[in-house]
Coordinates of C-alpha atoms in Angstrom, one line a residue:
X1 CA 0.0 0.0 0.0
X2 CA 1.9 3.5 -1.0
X3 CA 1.0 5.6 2.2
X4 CA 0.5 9.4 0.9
X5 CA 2.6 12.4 1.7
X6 CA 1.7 15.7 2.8
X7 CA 4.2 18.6 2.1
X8 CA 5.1 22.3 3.7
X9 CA 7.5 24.8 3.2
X10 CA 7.4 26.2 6.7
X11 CA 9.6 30.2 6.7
X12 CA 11.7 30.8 10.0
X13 CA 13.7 33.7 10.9
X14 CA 16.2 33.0 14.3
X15 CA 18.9 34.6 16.3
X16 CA 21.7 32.2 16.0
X17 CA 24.0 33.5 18.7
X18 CA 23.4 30.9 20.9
X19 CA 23.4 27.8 19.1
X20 CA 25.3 25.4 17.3
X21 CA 24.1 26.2 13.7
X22 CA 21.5 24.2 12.1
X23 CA 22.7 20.7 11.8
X24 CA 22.1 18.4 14.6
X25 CA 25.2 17.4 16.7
X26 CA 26.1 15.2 19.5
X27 CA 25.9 17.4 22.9
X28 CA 25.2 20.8 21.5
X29 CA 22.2 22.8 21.1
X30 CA 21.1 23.3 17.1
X31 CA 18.4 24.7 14.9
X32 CA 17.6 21.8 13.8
X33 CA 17.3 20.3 17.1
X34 CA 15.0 23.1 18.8
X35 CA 12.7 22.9 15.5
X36 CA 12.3 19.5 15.8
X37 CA 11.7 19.2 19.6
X38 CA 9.0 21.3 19.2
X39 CA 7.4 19.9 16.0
X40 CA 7.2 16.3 18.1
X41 CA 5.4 18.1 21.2
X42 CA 3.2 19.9 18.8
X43 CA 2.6 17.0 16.8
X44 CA 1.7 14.6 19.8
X45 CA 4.4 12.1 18.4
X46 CA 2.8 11.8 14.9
X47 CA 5.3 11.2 12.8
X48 CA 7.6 13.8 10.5
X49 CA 10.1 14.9 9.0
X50 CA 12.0 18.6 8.2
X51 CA 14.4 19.1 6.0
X52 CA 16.4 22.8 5.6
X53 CA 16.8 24.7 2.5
X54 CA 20.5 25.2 3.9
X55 CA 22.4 24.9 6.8
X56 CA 23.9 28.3 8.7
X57 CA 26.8 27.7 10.7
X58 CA 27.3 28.3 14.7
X59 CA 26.4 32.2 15.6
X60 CA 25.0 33.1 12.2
X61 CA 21.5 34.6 12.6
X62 CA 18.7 34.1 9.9
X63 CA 15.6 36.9 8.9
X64 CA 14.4 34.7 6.0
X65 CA 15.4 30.8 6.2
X66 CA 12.7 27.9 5.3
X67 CA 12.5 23.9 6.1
X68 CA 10.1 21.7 4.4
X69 CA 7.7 20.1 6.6
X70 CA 6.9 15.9 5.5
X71 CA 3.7 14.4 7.2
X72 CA 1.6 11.0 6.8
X73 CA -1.5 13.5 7.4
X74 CA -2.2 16.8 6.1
X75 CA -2.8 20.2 8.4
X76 CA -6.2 20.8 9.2
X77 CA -5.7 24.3 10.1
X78 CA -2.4 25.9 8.9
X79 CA -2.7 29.2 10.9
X80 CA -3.7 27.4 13.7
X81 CA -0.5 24.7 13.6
X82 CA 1.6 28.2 13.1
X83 CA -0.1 30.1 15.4
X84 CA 0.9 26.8 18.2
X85 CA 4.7 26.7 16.3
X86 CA 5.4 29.8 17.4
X87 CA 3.8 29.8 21.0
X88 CA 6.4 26.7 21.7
X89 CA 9.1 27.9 20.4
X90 CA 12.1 29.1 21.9
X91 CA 11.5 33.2 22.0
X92 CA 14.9 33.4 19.3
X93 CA 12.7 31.5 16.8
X94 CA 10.1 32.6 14.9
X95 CA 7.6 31.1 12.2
X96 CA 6.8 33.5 9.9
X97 CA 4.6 31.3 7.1
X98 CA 3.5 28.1 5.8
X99 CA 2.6 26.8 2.6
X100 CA 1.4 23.5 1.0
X101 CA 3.8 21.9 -1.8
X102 CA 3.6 19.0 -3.9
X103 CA 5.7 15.8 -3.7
X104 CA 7.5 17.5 -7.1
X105 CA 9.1 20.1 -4.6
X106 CA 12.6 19.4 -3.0
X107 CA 13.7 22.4 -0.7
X108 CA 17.2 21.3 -1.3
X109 CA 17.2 21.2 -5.2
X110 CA 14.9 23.3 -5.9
X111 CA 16.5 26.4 -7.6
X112 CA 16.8 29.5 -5.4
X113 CA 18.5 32.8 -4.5
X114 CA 20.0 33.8 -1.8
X115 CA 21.0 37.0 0.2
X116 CA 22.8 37.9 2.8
X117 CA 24.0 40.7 4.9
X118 CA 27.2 40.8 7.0
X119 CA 26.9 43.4 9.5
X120 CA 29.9 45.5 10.9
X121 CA 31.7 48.2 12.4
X122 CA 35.1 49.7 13.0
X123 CA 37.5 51.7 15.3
X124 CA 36.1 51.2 19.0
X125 CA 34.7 48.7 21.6
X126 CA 31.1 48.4 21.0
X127 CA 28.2 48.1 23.9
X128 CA 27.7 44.5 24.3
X129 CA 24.5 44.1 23.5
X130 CA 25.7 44.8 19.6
X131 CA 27.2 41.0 19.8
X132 CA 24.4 39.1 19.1
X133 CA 24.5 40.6 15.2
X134 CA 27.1 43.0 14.6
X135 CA 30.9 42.5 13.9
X136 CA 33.4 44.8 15.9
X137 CA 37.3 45.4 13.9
X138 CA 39.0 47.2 16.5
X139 CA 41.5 48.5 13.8
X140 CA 41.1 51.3 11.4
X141 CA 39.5 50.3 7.7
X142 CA 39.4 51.9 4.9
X143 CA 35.7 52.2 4.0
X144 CA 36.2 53.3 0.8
X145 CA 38.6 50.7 -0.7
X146 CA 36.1 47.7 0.6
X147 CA 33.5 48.9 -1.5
X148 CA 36.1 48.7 -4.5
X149 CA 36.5 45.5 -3.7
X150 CA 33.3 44.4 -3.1
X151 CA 32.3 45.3 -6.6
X152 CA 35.0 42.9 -7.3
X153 CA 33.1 39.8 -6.5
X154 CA 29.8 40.7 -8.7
X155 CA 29.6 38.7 -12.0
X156 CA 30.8 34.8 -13.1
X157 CA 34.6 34.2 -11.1
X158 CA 36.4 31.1 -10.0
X159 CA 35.6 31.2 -5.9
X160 CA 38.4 28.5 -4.5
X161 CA 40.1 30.7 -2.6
X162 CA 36.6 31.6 -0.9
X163 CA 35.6 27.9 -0.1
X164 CA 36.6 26.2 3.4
X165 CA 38.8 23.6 3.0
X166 CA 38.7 22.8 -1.0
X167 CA 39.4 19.7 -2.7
X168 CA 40.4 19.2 -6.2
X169 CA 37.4 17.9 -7.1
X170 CA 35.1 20.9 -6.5
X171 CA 33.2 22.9 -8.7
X172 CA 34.1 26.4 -7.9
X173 CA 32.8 28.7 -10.6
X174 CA 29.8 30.6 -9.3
X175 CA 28.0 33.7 -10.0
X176 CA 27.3 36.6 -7.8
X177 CA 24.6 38.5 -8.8
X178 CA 25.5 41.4 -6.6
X179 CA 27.9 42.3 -4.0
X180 CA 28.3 45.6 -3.1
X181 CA 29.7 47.5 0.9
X182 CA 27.1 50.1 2.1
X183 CA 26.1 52.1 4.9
X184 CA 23.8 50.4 7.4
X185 CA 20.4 51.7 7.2
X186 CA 18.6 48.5 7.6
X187 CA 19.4 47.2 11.1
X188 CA 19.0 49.7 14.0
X189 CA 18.4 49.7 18.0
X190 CA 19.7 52.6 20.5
X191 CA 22.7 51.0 21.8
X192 CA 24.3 50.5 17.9
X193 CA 27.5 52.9 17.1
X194 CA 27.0 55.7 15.0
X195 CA 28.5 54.4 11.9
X196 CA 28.1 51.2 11.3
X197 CA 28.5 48.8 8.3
X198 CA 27.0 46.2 5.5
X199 CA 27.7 43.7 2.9
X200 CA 25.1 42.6 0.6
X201 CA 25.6 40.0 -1.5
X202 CA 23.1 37.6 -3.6
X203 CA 23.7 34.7 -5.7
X204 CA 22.2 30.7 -6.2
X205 CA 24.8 29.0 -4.5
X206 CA 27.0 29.4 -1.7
X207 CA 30.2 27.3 -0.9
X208 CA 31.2 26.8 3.0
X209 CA 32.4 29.9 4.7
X210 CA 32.0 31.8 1.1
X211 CA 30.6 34.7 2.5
X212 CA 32.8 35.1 5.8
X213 CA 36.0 34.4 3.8
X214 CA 35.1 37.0 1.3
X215 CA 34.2 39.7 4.5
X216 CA 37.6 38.7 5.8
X217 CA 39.5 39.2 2.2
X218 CA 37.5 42.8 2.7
X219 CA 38.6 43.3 5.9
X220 CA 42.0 42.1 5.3
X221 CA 41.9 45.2 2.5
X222 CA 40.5 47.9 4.6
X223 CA 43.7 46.8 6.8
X224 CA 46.0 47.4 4.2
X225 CA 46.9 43.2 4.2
X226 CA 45.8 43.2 0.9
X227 CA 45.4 45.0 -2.1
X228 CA 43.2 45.4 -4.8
X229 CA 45.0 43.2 -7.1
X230 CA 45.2 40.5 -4.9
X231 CA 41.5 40.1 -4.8
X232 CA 41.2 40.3 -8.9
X233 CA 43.8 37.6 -8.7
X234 CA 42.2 35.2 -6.4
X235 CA 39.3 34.9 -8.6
X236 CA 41.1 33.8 -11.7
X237 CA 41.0 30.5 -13.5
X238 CA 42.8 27.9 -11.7
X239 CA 43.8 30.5 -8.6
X240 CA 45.7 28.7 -5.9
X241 CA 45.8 31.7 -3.8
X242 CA 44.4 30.8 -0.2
X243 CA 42.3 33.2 1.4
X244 CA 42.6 32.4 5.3
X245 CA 41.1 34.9 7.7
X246 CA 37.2 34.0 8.4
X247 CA 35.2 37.0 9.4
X248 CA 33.1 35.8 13.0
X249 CA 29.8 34.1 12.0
X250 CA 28.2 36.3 14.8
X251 CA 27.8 39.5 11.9
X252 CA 26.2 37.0 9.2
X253 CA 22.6 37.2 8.7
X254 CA 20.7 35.5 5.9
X255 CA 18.3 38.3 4.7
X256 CA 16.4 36.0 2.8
X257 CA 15.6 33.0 0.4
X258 CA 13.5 33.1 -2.7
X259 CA 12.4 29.8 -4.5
X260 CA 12.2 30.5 -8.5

């Protein structure tokens, strides 16, 4: 007898600062884990399964992130399964939607773009609270010559140098669709510096540690580590050139997914 499936694409948003990414792990306290806890105490032990769109890594916080949602039975009440979601959930989780798919839809394959934001800030100490979601270089950048380089990244390039540990049989050409440094107007609360900081950048795919490794090639310029040239040349055919600082995961926020 083929048993039938009921599909969701279930939208989240989180503040990642206290746990281990999304993945379930021995001993630690995930996304994954949390979501899935409360899904069985919801569910009264009916079975399920969730499955992410993509994983975040420890610290990295998420306004826009999605898992799809397998039952034997369908919803009967899709607000009111949300609406009971959210009141169990831990208060640094948040269900924003759910939506019914068919058994054609894998959240994994599915094509889809991504964008995030890196949020930063330079010069001095910052209050605490700014921890949670904003990145604090002690040491004088130069503004100006990140956002050269950001432009840098935009477009078709070869992104070894940007993936965490590489092999030699990866596929490492990837497009970004934009990348560019800004002022932060997005994220604000009273406590924040004056000036502070973003990255933007949207593409389809994203290798491990992509993003962070390219804030750190940024910050690495603002520094005066590297120049200008150095970046163009890391994103040549066949580049060797190893990219090594990782910006903290604590300033990387997935703004949000979109399914095409």
């Amino acid at each position: 007898m083929i048993v039938k499936k009921f599909y969701y694409v279930i939208t989240i948003q989180y503040l990642g600062y206290r746990f281990h990414g999304w993945q379930k792990q021995p001993n630690v306290k995930t996304l994954h884990l949390m979501v899935d806890r409360t899904l069985n105490f919801i569910l009264e032990g009916k079975p399920f399964k969730s499955l992410c769109a993509g994983r975040t890594d420890a610290m990295v916080s998420a306004e826009n992130a999605a898992f799809e949602l397998f039952l034997s039975e369908p919803l009967k009440d899709e607000k009111a399964f949300l609406t009971l979601f959210n009141y169990n959930l831990p208060q640094d989780i948040r269900a924003l939607d759910i939506k019914e798919v068919d058994e054609k839809f894998n959240i994994i394959q599915h094509s889809k773009t991504k964008e995030y934001h890196y949020l930063f800030t330079y010069g001095a100490k910052c209050h605490p609270f700014c921890a949670p979601i904003m990145t604090t270089i002690l040491d004088d950048l130069n503004i100006d010559i990140m956002k050269q380089g950001a432009k840098l990244f935009e477009g078709e390039h070869y992104f070894k140098s940007y993936c965490y540990k590489p092999t030699n049989t990866g596929v490492y050409d990837r497009e970004i669709l934009r990348c560019e440094l800004i002022d932060n107007r997005i994220y604000k609360a009273n406590y924040f510096p004056e000036k502070s900081y973003l990255l933007r950048v949207r593409g389809k795919g994203f290798m491990r540690n992509q993003i962070r490794l390219m804030m750190g090639a940024l910050i690495d310029l603002g520094k005066g580590n590297l120049k200008l040239e150095d970046i163009k040349k890391s994103l040549l055919p066949d580049s060797e050139i190893k990219m090594n600082y990782i910006a903290p995961a604590s300033g990387l926020i997935l703004k949000y997914i979109d399914f095409d």
